Structures are given as C-alpha cells and as structure tokens.
Amino acid sequence: MDHQSLLERAIELSHEGLRRRAGGPFGALLARNGEIVSEGWNCVTSVADPTAHAEVVAIRAACKALGTHDLSGCVLYSSCEPCPMCLAASYWARVDHIYYANTREDAARIGFDDRFFYEELARGPEARRVPSTRLQIDEAFAPMQVWWDDAERTPY
C-alpha cells in the first residue's frame, strides 16, 4: 500500500472508533514495507485511560505483534498530527517516519488543544502547573547502577 492509502485507512479507523463510541475522532496505524502491522483508534473514554490515544494504541499493538519494543523500519500513519505524548511515544518506539492528515490547529478547533502541553514541556519542572519537586534519596540511583552494570541488559 502507498502512503495515501495507508493514511486514508488511518482516517477510516477514526470513523470506526467514533462508531464504537470508543473516544475521540482519531485513528492510527503502523506499517512496515507498505504492509499494516497494527491499527488503533482513540479509546480514552471507553477504557478510562488517558494514554489510550490512537497512536499509543497502535504502537502497543505493533510491539505485541512484532515481539519487540523497537519499531525501527515502521511508519506511523495518523489521522491527526500526534500530540506531545504520542510524538514522544513514537520517538521511544523508534518509528522511521510519521504521516498525518489533520493538524494540531484542526484538533484545537474541535476542543483538542495541545498548546498547553507544548508550553508546559518548555518550562522547567519548578515552573509547571503541576509542581515537580526532586527529593534526594541516597539509595535512589542504586537500581540504575544495577541496570547499567548488567552486561545482559536490553538497551533502549
């Protein structure tokens, strides 16, 4: 399948999620070599999970289908420009490319305004609306050191 067809399928998935009353009007899929690996739609309200955006649902399904956390070689197709969380998940998953149809401005026009999140991420932890405070605990780094020292660790 070509990019256009795969993106059209992502848009169809957004319609499917709406028909199922699963959540917001968003659909996404991951493909490798033009073949669909996974599909998803927004399920935030139906599964009571604020992280169940279409892109995250599709990423989780692709990882399960492929048996790996590394989606290198895969392309994400989304009915809308990914929000900061979904964009970060795409980077963590190591997708090769993201294609999207609607923009963040389109999403904002219907009540899905991500501007606040972009602004908050640009601030230091002490200046964010949800305060973040570091408490220094001497033993906190120990698990990190154990992981780092493990010659059999799986890096990501």
Backbone as CSV, one residue per row, in Angstrom:
resi,resn,N_x,N_y,N_z,CA_x,CA_y,CA_z,C_x,C_y,C_z
1,MET,0.846,-1.190,0.000,0.000,0.000,0.000,0.887,1.247,0.000
2,ASP,0.404,2.312,-0.613,1.164,3.552,-0.644,0.784,4.444,0.547
3,HIS,1.522,5.549,0.713,1.300,6.448,1.847,-0.132,6.981,1.884
4,GLN,-0.646,7.357,0.736,-2.001,7.903,0.661,-3.021,6.876,1.161
5,SER,-2.919,5.651,0.686,-3.863,4.595,1.079,-3.756,4.284,2.560
6,LEU,-2.552,4.261,3.072,-2.370,3.967,4.495,-2.925,5.093,5.363
7,LEU,-2.732,6.331,4.938,-3.288,7.452,5.696,-4.815,7.460,5.603
8,GLU,-5.347,7.128,4.454,-6.806,7.009,4.326,-7.352,5.930,5.263
9,ARG,-6.601,4.843,5.428,-7.015,3.791,6.361,-7.012,4.319,7.800
10,ALA,-6.020,5.131,8.156,-5.990,5.726,9.495,-7.227,6.589,9.723
11,ILE,-7.651,7.303,8.697,-8.861,8.128,8.797,-10.090,7.231,8.955
12,GLU,-10.140,6.123,8.225,-11.234,5.158,8.392,-11.275,4.644,9.827
13,LEU,-10.113,4.414,10.416,-10.059,3.935,11.795,-10.628,4.973,12.759
14,SER,-10.417,6.255,12.473,-11.006,7.288,13.335,-12.526,7.221,13.265
15,HIS,-13.072,6.958,12.076,-14.523,6.776,11.939,-14.987,5.541,12.706
16,GLU,-14.215,4.459,12.620,-14.586,3.222,13.323,-14.636,3.439,14.829
17,GLY,-13.659,4.139,15.364,-13.661,4.440,16.795,-14.869,5.259,17.194
18,LEU,-15.269,6.206,16.346,-16.455,7.003,16.638,-17.716,6.149,16.588
19,ARG,-17.796,5.259,15.596,-18.965,4.371,15.507,-19.094,3.512,16.763
20,ARG,-17.963,3.121,17.308,-17.956,2.286,18.518,-18.068,3.116,19.794
21,ARG,-18.089,4.441,19.630,-18.151,5.368,20.750,-17.001,5.118,21.732
22,ALA,-15.822,4.846,21.157,-14.655,4.488,21.945,-13.946,5.700,22.548
23,GLY,-14.019,6.832,21.873,-13.303,8.018,22.345,-13.293,9.090,21.279
24,GLY,-12.231,9.861,21.234,-12.121,10.976,20.299,-11.951,10.533,18.855
25,PRO,-12.026,11.502,17.934,-12.023,11.218,16.492,-10.635,11.027,15.891
26,PHE,-9.911,10.029,16.398,-8.538,9.828,15.956,-8.280,8.360,15.654
27,GLY,-7.553,8.112,14.565,-7.166,6.758,14.187,-5.708,6.741,13.775
28,ALA,-5.082,5.583,13.929,-3.670,5.469,13.574,-3.331,4.025,13.238
29,LEU,-2.248,3.859,12.495,-1.751,2.518,12.206,-0.253,2.595,12.008
30,LEU,0.377,1.433,12.137,1.801,1.306,11.819,1.940,0.323,10.686
31,ALA,2.838,0.651,9.765,3.085,-0.215,8.613,4.586,-0.422,8.461
32,ARG,4.918,-1.560,7.898,6.312,-1.874,7.573,6.326,-2.362,6.132
33,ASN,7.151,-1.754,5.316,7.230,-2.109,3.894,5.860,-2.065,3.218
34,GLY,5.054,-1.080,3.603,3.744,-0.896,2.984,2.666,-1.842,3.468
35,GLU,2.979,-2.718,4.422,2.008,-3.668,4.973,1.617,-3.233,6.383
36,ILE,0.337,-3.259,6.680,-0.143,-2.853,8.000,0.296,-3.863,9.055
37,VAL,0.907,-3.352,10.112,1.348,-4.166,11.244,0.320,-4.104,12.361
38,SER,-0.233,-2.904,12.593,-1.203,-2.723,13.676,-2.099,-1.532,13.372
39,GLU,-3.228,-1.515,14.044,-4.186,-0.418,13.895,-4.725,-0.046,15.268
40,GLY,-5.222,1.179,15.366,-5.831,1.615,16.613,-6.652,2.866,16.423
41,TRP,-7.524,3.089,17.359,-8.280,4.342,17.409,-8.287,4.806,18.843
42,ASN,-8.669,6.052,19.039,-8.693,6.630,20.370,-9.701,5.878,21.229
43,CYS,-9.254,5.421,22.397,-10.098,4.659,23.334,-10.094,5.292,24.721
44,VAL,-9.740,6.552,24.819,-9.578,7.204,26.114,-10.805,7.032,27.000
45,THR,-11.972,7.335,26.486,-13.167,7.298,27.338,-13.718,5.890,27.530
46,SER,-13.570,5.029,26.542,-14.149,3.688,26.654,-13.351,2.766,27.565
47,VAL,-12.051,3.011,27.698,-11.243,2.165,28.587,-10.745,2.940,29.807
48,ALA,-11.216,4.189,29.945,-10.840,5.033,31.080,-9.321,5.106,31.242
49,ASP,-8.643,5.441,30.139,-7.191,5.515,30.138,-6.772,6.738,29.333
50,PRO,-6.270,7.784,29.992,-5.905,8.997,29.267,-4.740,8.807,28.307
51,THR,-4.037,7.685,28.383,-2.939,7.430,27.452,-3.380,6.599,26.244
52,ALA,-4.646,6.239,26.165,-5.127,5.372,25.084,-5.456,6.162,23.818
53,HIS,-4.529,7.011,23.413,-4.665,7.730,22.144,-4.442,6.734,21.014
54,ALA,-4.950,7.047,19.853,-4.874,6.130,18.714,-3.441,5.698,18.422
55,GLU,-2.513,6.644,18.453,-1.125,6.323,18.140,-0.526,5.365,19.176
56,VAL,-0.807,5.617,20.450,-0.283,4.748,21.514,-0.897,3.360,21.420
57,VAL,-2.204,3.293,21.141,-2.872,2.001,20.960,-2.208,1.232,19.816
58,ALA,-1.955,1.913,18.709,-1.326,1.261,17.552,0.116,0.857,17.857
59,ILE,0.851,1.696,18.576,2.232,1.363,18.943,2.253,0.133,19.834
60,ARG,1.387,0.099,20.834,1.344,-1.068,21.725,1.017,-2.339,20.946
61,ALA,0.069,-2.240,20.032,-0.322,-3.413,19.239,0.815,-3.857,18.319
62,ALA,1.537,-2.906,17.732,2.653,-3.248,16.851,3.764,-3.936,17.639
63,CYS,4.074,-3.421,18.810,5.110,-4.043,19.642,4.725,-5.468,20.007
64,LYS,3.463,-5.658,20.338,2.998,-7.007,20.673,3.069,-7.924,19.452
65,ALA,2.604,-7.438,18.309,2.589,-8.247,17.085,3.997,-8.626,16.635
66,LEU,4.941,-7.691,16.797,6.306,-7.926,16.328,7.219,-8.489,17.419
67,GLY,6.734,-8.493,18.653,7.526,-9.032,19.753,8.755,-8.216,20.093
68,THR,8.637,-6.891,19.951,9.777,-6.022,20.234,9.302,-4.635,20.641
69,HIS,10.152,-3.943,21.380,9.876,-2.553,21.738,10.438,-1.590,20.697
70,ASP,11.210,-2.098,19.762,11.894,-1.282,18.758,11.176,-1.394,17.415
71,LEU,10.487,-0.335,17.041,9.709,-0.339,15.796,10.470,0.314,14.638
72,SER,11.784,0.249,14.688,12.578,0.721,13.548,12.110,-0.018,12.306
73,GLY,12.014,0.716,11.218,11.514,0.130,9.978,10.018,0.312,9.804
74,CYS,9.354,0.790,10.849,7.905,1.022,10.775,7.609,2.500,10.560
75,VAL,6.465,2.751,9.953,5.992,4.103,9.700,4.646,4.259,10.382
76,LEU,4.455,5.391,11.056,3.196,5.697,11.729,2.339,6.562,10.821
77,TYR,1.088,6.182,10.663,0.098,6.963,9.920,-0.996,7.335,10.904
78,SER,-1.270,8.624,11.019,-2.247,9.110,11.992,-3.216,10.073,11.333
79,SER,-4.459,9.997,11.749,-5.461,10.898,11.189,-5.209,12.345,11.596
80,CYS,-4.360,12.547,12.619,-4.073,13.898,13.092,-2.620,13.976,13.551
81,GLU,-2.053,15.147,13.483,-0.699,15.374,13.991,-0.628,14.880,15.434
82,PRO,0.334,14.039,15.751,0.399,13.490,17.108,0.590,14.564,18.172
83,CYS,-0.067,14.362,19.300,0.100,15.240,20.454,1.499,15.004,21.041
84,PRO,1.923,15.813,22.002,3.260,15.620,22.577,3.490,14.213,23.145
85,MET,2.486,13.633,23.796,2.648,12.285,24.349,2.857,11.269,23.240
86,CYS,2.035,11.340,22.200,2.134,10.386,21.094,3.405,10.592,20.288
87,LEU,3.814,11.833,20.150,5.072,12.119,19.467,6.238,11.511,20.241
88,ALA,6.231,11.699,21.555,7.290,11.115,22.381,7.264,9.591,22.303
89,ALA,6.075,9.003,22.337,5.970,7.538,22.224,6.524,7.058,20.889
90,SER,6.291,7.822,19.844,6.811,7.472,18.517,8.330,7.499,18.503
91,TYR,8.898,8.491,19.171,10.359,8.560,19.270,10.899,7.391,20.085
92,TRP,10.257,7.094,21.225,10.697,5.960,22.043,10.597,4.655,21.262
93,ALA,9.576,4.528,20.435,9.382,3.310,19.642,10.323,3.259,18.442
94,ARG,10.957,4.369,18.132,11.915,4.451,17.040,11.290,4.295,15.649
95,VAL,10.065,4.819,15.487,9.462,4.741,14.157,10.290,5.577,13.187
96,ASP,10.267,5.176,11.929,11.090,5.849,10.919,10.501,7.160,10.408
97,HIS,9.185,7.250,10.384,8.530,8.417,9.774,7.106,8.488,10.308
98,ILE,6.555,9.697,10.334,5.162,9.911,10.729,4.466,10.669,9.603
99,TYR,3.346,10.135,9.148,2.472,10.823,8.196,1.164,11.114,8.922
100,TYR,0.634,12.322,8.741,-0.627,12.673,9.387,-1.472,13.525,8.451
101,ALA,-2.772,13.557,8.732,-3.708,14.301,7.893,-4.057,15.654,8.516
102,ASN,-4.772,15.672,9.610,-5.173,16.912,10.260,-4.021,17.469,11.094
103,THR,-4.048,18.780,11.315,-3.003,19.442,12.096,-3.443,19.634,13.536
104,ARG,-2.508,20.050,14.373,-2.854,20.348,15.773,-3.826,21.521,15.844
105,GLU,-3.755,22.424,14.881,-4.714,23.538,14.840,-6.118,23.031,14.511
106,ASP,-6.211,22.042,13.625,-7.519,21.437,13.335,-8.095,20.811,14.600
107,ALA,-7.250,20.099,15.341,-7.701,19.456,16.577,-8.140,20.499,17.602
108,ALA,-7.410,21.597,17.694,-7.754,22.655,18.645,-9.127,23.237,18.344
109,ARG,-9.468,23.341,17.075,-10.773,23.901,16.686,-11.937,23.069,17.191
110,ILE,-11.716,21.787,17.489,-12.814,20.953,17.981,-12.615,20.558,19.454
111,GLY,-11.754,21.322,20.156,-11.616,21.135,21.581,-10.428,20.303,22.049
112,PHE,-9.584,19.856,21.135,-8.384,19.088,21.499,-7.164,19.978,21.311
113,ASP,-6.992,20.919,22.233,-5.919,21.903,22.109,-4.711,21.448,22.916
114,ASP,-3.635,21.124,22.224,-2.412,20.641,22.859,-1.438,21.759,23.208
115,ARG,-1.789,22.988,22.886,-0.874,24.113,23.103,-0.370,24.169,24.552
116,PHE,-1.265,23.916,25.507,-0.885,23.939,26.916,0.261,22.962,27.190
117,PHE,0.176,21.755,26.615,1.198,20.743,26.855,2.544,21.162,26.259
118,TYR,2.513,21.710,25.055,3.748,22.185,24.439,4.381,23.282,25.304
119,GLU,3.556,24.191,25.820,4.064,25.278,26.654,4.633,24.737,27.966
120,GLU,3.924,23.799,28.589,4.387,23.230,29.858,5.707,22.496,29.694
121,LEU,5.849,21.743,28.607,7.089,20.998,28.385,8.288,21.920,28.206
122,ALA,8.042,23.129,27.735,9.126,24.084,27.526,9.586,24.733,28.836
123,ARG,8.779,24.617,29.887,9.128,25.215,31.181,9.992,24.242,31.998
124,GLY,10.708,24.794,32.944,11.437,23.962,33.890,10.455,23.301,34.852
125,PRO,10.840,22.197,35.475,9.924,21.486,36.377,9.323,22.376,37.463
126,GLU,10.097,23.314,37.974,9.614,24.169,39.063,8.573,25.182,38.604
127,ALA,8.464,25.429,37.295,7.550,26.445,36.773,6.284,25.855,36.157
128,ARG,6.140,24.556,36.174,4.975,23.922,35.562,3.749,24.009,36.462
129,ARG,2.576,23.912,35.849,1.324,23.990,36.599,1.215,22.867,37.624
130,VAL,1.630,21.663,37.236,1.701,20.566,38.201,3.120,20.585,38.743
131,PRO,3.284,20.988,40.002,4.632,21.117,40.550,5.378,19.786,40.555
132,SER,6.660,19.853,40.267,7.542,18.696,40.336,8.692,19.065,41.262
133,THR,8.892,18.257,42.267,9.935,18.530,43.242,10.827,17.316,43.390
134,ARG,12.109,17.513,43.241,13.055,16.413,43.427,13.354,16.265,44.911
135,LEU,13.221,15.047,45.409,13.641,14.718,46.760,14.873,13.836,46.619
136,GLN,15.951,14.250,47.223,17.197,13.498,47.086,17.209,12.347,48.090
137,ILE,17.290,11.123,47.561,17.347,9.906,48.369,18.652,9.205,47.997
138,ASP,19.471,8.932,48.964,20.789,8.350,48.696,20.718,7.063,47.888
139,GLU,19.750,6.205,48.158,19.664,4.900,47.508,18.973,4.942,46.143
140,ALA,18.507,6.091,45.729,17.694,6.183,44.514,18.425,5.717,43.263
141,PHE,19.716,5.967,43.175,20.444,5.633,41.960,20.848,4.160,41.901
142,ALA,20.740,3.453,42.993,21.192,2.050,43.049,20.575,1.178,41.958
143,PRO,19.246,1.195,41.741,18.705,0.359,40.665,19.222,0.748,39.286
144,MET,19.451,2.022,39.075,20.005,2.469,37.800,21.407,1.912,37.605
145,GLN,22.199,1.924,38.667,23.558,1.400,38.585,23.537,-0.108,38.326
146,VAL,22.609,-0.826,38.972,22.484,-2.270,38.749,22.170,-2.533,37.283
147,TRP,21.236,-1.783,36.722,20.877,-1.950,35.316,22.087,-1.651,34.426
148,TRP,22.782,-0.549,34.713,23.925,-0.142,33.902,25.035,-1.189,33.938
149,ASP,25.236,-1.799,35.087,26.300,-2.793,35.257,25.950,-4.165,34.685
150,ASP,24.693,-4.382,34.371,24.238,-5.692,33.869,24.645,-5.862,32.411
151,ALA,25.591,-6.744,32.158,26.073,-6.969,30.790,25.006,-7.568,29.891
152,GLU,23.947,-8.130,30.481,22.881,-8.755,29.685,21.650,-7.843,29.560
153,ARG,21.766,-6.591,29.950,20.607,-5.680,29.871,20.199,-5.492,28.414
154,THR,18.945,-5.165,28.228,18.445,-4.854,26.885,18.350,-3.344,26.782
155,PRO,19.283,-2.729,26.078,19.227,-1.263,25.974,18.055,-0.805,25.107
156,TYR,17.587,0.350,25.397,16.597,1.006,24.560,16.753,2.473,24.662
